[in-house]
Tab-separated table of C-alpha atoms in Angstrom:
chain	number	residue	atom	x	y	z
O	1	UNK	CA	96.591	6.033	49.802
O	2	UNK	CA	97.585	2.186	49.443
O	3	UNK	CA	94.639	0.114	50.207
O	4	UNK	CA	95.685	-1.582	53.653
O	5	UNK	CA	95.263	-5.479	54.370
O	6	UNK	CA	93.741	-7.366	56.958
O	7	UNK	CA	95.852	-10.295	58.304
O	8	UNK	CA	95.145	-13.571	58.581
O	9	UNK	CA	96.563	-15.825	60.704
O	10	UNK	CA	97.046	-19.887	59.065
O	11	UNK	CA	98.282	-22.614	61.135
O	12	UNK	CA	97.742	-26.558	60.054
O	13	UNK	CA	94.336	-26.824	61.623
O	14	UNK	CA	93.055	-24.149	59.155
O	15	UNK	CA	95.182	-25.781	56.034
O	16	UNK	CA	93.918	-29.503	57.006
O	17	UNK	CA	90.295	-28.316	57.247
O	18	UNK	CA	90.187	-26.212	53.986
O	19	UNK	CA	91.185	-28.893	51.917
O	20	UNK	CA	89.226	-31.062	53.455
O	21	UNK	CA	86.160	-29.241	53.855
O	22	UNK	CA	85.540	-25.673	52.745
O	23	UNK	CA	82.179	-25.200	54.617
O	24	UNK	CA	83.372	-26.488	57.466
O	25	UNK	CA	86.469	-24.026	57.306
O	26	UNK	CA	83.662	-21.006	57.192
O	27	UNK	CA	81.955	-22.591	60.261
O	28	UNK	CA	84.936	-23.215	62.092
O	29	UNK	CA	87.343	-19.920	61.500
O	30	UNK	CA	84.643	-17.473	60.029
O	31	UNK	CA	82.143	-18.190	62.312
O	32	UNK	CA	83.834	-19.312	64.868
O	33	UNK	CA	81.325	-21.891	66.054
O	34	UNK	CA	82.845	-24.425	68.674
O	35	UNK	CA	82.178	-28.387	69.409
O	36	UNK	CA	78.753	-28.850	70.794
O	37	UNK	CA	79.242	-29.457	74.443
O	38	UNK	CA	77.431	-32.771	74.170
O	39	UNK	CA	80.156	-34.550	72.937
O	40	UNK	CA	82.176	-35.042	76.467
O	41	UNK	CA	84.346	-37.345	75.267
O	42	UNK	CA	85.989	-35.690	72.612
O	43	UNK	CA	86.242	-32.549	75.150
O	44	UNK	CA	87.408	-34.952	78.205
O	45	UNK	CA	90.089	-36.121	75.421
O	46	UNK	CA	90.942	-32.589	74.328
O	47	UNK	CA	91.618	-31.488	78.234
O	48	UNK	CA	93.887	-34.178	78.748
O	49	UNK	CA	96.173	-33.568	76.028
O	50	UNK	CA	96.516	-30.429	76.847
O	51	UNK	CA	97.373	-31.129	80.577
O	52	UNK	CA	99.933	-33.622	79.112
O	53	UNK	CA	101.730	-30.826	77.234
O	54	UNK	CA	102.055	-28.626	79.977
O	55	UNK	CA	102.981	-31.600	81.890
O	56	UNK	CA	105.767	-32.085	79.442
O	57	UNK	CA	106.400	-28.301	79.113
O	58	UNK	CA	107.252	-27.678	82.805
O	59	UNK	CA	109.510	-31.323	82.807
O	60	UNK	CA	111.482	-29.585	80.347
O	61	UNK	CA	111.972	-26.330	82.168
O	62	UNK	CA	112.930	-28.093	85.431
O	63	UNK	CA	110.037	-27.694	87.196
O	64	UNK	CA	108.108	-30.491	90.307
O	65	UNK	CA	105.697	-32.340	87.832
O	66	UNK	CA	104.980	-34.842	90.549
O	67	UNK	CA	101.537	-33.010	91.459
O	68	UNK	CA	100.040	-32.071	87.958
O	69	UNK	CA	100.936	-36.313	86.506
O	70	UNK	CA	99.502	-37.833	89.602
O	71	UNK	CA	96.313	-35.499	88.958
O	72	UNK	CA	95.618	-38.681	86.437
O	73	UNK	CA	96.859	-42.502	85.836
O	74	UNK	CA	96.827	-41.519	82.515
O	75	UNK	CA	99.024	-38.766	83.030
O	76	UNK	CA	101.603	-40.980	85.170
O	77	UNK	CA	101.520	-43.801	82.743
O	78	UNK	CA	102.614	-41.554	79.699
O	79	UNK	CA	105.013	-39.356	81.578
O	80	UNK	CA	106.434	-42.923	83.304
O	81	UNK	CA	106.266	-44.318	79.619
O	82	UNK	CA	108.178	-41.258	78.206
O	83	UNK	CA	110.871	-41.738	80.943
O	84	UNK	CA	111.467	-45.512	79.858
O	85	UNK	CA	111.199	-45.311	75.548
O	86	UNK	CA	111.816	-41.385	75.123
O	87	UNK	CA	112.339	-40.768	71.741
O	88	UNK	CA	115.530	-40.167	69.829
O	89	UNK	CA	116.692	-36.799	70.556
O	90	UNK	CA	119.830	-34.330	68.859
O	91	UNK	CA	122.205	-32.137	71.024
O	92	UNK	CA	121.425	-28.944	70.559
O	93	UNK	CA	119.282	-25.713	72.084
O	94	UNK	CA	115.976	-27.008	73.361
O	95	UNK	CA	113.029	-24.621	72.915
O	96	UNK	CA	109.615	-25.996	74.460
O	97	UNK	CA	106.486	-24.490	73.375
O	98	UNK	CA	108.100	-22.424	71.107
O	99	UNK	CA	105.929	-20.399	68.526
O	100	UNK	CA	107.265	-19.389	65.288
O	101	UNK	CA	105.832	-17.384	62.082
O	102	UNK	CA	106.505	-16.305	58.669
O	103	UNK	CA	104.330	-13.518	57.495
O	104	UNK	CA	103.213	-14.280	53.595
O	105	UNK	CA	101.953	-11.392	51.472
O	106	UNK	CA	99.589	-12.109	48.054
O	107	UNK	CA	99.479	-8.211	47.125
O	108	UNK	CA	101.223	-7.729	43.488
O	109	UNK	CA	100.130	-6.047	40.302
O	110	UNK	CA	97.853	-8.788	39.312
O	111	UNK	CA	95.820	-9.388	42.321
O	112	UNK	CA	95.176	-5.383	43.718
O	113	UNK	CA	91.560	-5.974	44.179
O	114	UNK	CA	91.839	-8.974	46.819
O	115	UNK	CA	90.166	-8.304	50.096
O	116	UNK	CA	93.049	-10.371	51.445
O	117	UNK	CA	96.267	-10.259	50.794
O	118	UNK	CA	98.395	-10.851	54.235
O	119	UNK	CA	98.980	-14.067	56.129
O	120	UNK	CA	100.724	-14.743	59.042
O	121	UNK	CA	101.749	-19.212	58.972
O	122	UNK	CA	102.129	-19.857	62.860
O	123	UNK	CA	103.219	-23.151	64.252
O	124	UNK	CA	103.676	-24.222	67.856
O	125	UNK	CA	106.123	-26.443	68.596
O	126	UNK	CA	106.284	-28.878	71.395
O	127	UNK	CA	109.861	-28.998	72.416
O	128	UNK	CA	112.369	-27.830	68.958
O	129	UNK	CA	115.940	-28.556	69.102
O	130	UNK	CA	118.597	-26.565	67.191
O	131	UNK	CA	121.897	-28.257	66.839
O	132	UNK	CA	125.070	-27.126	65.107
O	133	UNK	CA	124.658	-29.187	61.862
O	134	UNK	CA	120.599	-30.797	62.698
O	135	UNK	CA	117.451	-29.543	63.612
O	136	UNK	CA	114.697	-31.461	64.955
O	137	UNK	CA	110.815	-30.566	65.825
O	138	UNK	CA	109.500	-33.225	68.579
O	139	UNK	CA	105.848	-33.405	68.790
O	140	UNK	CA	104.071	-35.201	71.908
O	141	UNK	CA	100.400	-37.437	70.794
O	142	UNK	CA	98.308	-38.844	72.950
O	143	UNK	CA	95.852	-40.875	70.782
O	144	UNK	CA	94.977	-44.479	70.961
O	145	UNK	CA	97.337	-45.732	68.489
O	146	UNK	CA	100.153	-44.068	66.555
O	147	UNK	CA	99.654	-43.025	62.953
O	148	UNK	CA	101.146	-44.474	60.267
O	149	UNK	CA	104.117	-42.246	58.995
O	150	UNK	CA	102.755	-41.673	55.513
O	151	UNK	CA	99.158	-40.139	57.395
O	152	UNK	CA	101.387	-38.308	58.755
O	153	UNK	CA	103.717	-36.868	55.789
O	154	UNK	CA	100.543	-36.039	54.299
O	155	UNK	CA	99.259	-34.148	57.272
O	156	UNK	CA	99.851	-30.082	57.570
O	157	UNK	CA	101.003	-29.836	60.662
O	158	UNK	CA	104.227	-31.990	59.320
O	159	UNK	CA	104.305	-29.741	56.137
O	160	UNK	CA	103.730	-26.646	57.726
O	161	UNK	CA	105.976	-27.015	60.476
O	162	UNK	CA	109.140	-28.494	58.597
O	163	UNK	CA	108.344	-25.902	55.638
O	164	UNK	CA	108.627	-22.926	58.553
O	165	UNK	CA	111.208	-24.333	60.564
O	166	UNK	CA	113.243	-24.294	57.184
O	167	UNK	CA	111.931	-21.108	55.715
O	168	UNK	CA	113.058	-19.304	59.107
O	169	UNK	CA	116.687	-20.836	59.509
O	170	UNK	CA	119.754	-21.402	57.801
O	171	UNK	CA	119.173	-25.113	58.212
O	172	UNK	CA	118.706	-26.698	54.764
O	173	UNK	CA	115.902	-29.071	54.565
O	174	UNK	CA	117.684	-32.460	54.675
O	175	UNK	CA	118.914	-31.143	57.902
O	176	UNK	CA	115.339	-30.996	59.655
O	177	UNK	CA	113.230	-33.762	61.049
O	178	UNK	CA	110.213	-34.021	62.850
O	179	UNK	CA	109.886	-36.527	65.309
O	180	UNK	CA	105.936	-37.716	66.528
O	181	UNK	CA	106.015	-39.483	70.378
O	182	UNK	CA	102.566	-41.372	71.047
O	183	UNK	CA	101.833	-41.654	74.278
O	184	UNK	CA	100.010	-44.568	74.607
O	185	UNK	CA	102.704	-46.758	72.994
O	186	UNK	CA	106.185	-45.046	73.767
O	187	UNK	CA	106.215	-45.731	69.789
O	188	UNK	CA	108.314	-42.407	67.822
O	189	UNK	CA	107.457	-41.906	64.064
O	190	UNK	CA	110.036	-39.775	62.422
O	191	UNK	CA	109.826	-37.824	59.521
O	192	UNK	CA	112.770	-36.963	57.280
O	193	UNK	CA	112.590	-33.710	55.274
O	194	UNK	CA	114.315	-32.821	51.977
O	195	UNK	CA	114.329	-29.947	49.199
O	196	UNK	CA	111.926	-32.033	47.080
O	197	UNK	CA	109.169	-31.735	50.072
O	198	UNK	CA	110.238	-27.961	50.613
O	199	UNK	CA	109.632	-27.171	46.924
O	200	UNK	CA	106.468	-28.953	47.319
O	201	UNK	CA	104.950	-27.373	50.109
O	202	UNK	CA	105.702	-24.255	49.308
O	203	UNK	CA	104.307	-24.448	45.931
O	204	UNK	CA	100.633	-25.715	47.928
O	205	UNK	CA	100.939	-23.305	50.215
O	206	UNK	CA	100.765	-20.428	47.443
O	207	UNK	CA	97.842	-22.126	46.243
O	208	UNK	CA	96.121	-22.672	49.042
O	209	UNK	CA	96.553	-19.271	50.311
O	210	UNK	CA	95.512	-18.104	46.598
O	211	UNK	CA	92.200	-19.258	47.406
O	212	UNK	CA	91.387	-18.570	50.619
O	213	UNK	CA	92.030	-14.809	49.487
O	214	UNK	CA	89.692	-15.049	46.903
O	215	UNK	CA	86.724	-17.138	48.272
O	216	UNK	CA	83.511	-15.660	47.758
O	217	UNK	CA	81.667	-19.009	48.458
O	218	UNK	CA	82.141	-22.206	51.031
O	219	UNK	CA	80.405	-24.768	49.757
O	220	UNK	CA	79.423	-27.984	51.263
O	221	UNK	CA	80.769	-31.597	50.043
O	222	UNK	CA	79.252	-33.564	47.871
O	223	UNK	CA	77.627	-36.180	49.280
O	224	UNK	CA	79.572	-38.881	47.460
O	225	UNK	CA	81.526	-37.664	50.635
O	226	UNK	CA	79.137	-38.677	53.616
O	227	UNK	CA	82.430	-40.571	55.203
O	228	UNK	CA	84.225	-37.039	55.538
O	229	UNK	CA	80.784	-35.933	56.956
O	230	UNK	CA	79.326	-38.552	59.064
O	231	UNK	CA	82.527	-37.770	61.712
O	232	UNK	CA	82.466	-33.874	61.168
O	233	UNK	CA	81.272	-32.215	64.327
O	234	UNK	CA	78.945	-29.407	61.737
O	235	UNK	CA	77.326	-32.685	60.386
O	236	UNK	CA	73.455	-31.967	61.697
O	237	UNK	CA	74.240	-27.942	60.639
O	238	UNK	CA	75.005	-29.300	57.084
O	239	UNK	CA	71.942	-31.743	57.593
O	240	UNK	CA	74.576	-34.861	57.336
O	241	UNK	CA	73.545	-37.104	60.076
O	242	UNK	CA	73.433	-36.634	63.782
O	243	UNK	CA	76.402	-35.127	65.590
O	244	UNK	CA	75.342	-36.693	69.091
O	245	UNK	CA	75.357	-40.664	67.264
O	246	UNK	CA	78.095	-39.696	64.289
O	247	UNK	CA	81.013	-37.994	65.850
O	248	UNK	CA	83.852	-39.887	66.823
O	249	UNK	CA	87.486	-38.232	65.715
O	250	UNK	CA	90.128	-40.154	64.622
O	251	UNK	CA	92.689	-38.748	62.664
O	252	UNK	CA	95.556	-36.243	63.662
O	253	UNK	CA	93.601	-33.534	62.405
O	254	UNK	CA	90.133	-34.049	64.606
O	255	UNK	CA	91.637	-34.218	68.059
O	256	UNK	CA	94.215	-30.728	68.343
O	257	UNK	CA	95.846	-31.253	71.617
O	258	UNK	CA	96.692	-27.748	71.621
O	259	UNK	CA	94.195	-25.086	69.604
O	260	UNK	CA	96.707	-22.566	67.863
């Protein structure tokens, strides 16, 4: 009887965190462990973005949004910010919310005895538009500033989600875009893909995937790395520093608006 798989499914969170941190992957995903409820800030943060997607979710579907953005002058100011300096969008079909996945298998002649062998890549997008000759993925932030595009580039929620978008369509790669909106600033960052980035990602993805199959161990940074620590929320478990004095997200990665 073939020896049957158990799948695993990978979105960015889970690539961004295992190359940044393998323990903290473990803790995270394998464990499952949460954010201490003592940081209220960071959870006060997380609860708004998420009210701002679905704020933007039922605007798209045609739905009375006057309620749910005067719930909070935050809320207002972005949604009255997004009305004034929306972002550049294509003509096209407009899916919001829309979840799409590519299922990845490992299993071959040379790698029988892995205790892992299927993923499933998963990506969310916040509103995806699907024109005749363009495609473009718009994502909504609401952090204090917007990032710098090539942060972003780097990031793997713009790798993963251009790599799927184009791995699922016939669109060819310098046909797809991704589009960031901050909030805050009405400011768009765009992101322009090609076969070169395609070829790229796909190639780290294999790799990537290579060793989370095979990962007997999860080991902690070194501590030449205490910046990477000193912000982690797992920094007092990995006897770091103090998580209610040290933890104060920044980057694209450490605040996900919507868990996937």
């Amino acid at each position: 009887m073939p020896a049957i798989f158990p799948i695993t499914s990978i979105s960015q969170g889970h690539l961004n965190i295992w190359e940044t941190c393998r323990r903290k992957y473990q803790y995270k995903f394998l464990e499952a462990l949460s954010l201490p409820d003592a940081d209220l800030d960071s959870a006060e943060k997380l609860q708004l973005g998420t009210k701002f997607h679905l704020l933007m979710q039922q605007k798209e579907l045609g739905l009375d949004v006057v309620a749910l953005a005067s719930s909070d002058v935050r809320l207002q100011t972005w949604l009255t910010a997004f009305d004034q300096q929306p972002p550049a969008m294509i003509l096209g079909d407009r899916l919001c919310e829309h979840r799409r996945t590519l299922e990845v298998s490992l299993h071959n002649s040379e790698n029988d005895n892995l205790e892992q062998g299927y993923f499933v890549l998963t990506a969310i997008y916040d509103l995806l538009l699907l024109g005749d000759r363009q495609a473009q993925i718009l994502d909504w932030k609401t952090h204090q500033k917007a990032i710098a595009a090539d942060k972003l580039e780097t990031n793997w929620q713009t790798q993963l989600y251009l790599y799927l978008l184009a791995k699922t369509t016939d669109y060819e790669p310098e046909q797809i875009s991704m589009t960031y909106w901050f909030a805050n600033t009405a400011q768009s960052v765009i992101i322009n893909y090609s076969p070169t980035a395609y070829e790229q990602t796909e190639k780290k993805l294999q790799r990537i995937l290579m060793e989370i199959a095979e990962a007997q161990e999860y080991p902690k940074l070194e501590e030449i790395n205490n910046s990477t620590c000193q912000y982690c929320e797992f920094c007092e478990r990995c006897d770091r520093g103090d998580i209610l004095t040290s933890f104060a997200p920044s980057n694209i990665e450490d605040i996900p608006e919507i868990a996937i």
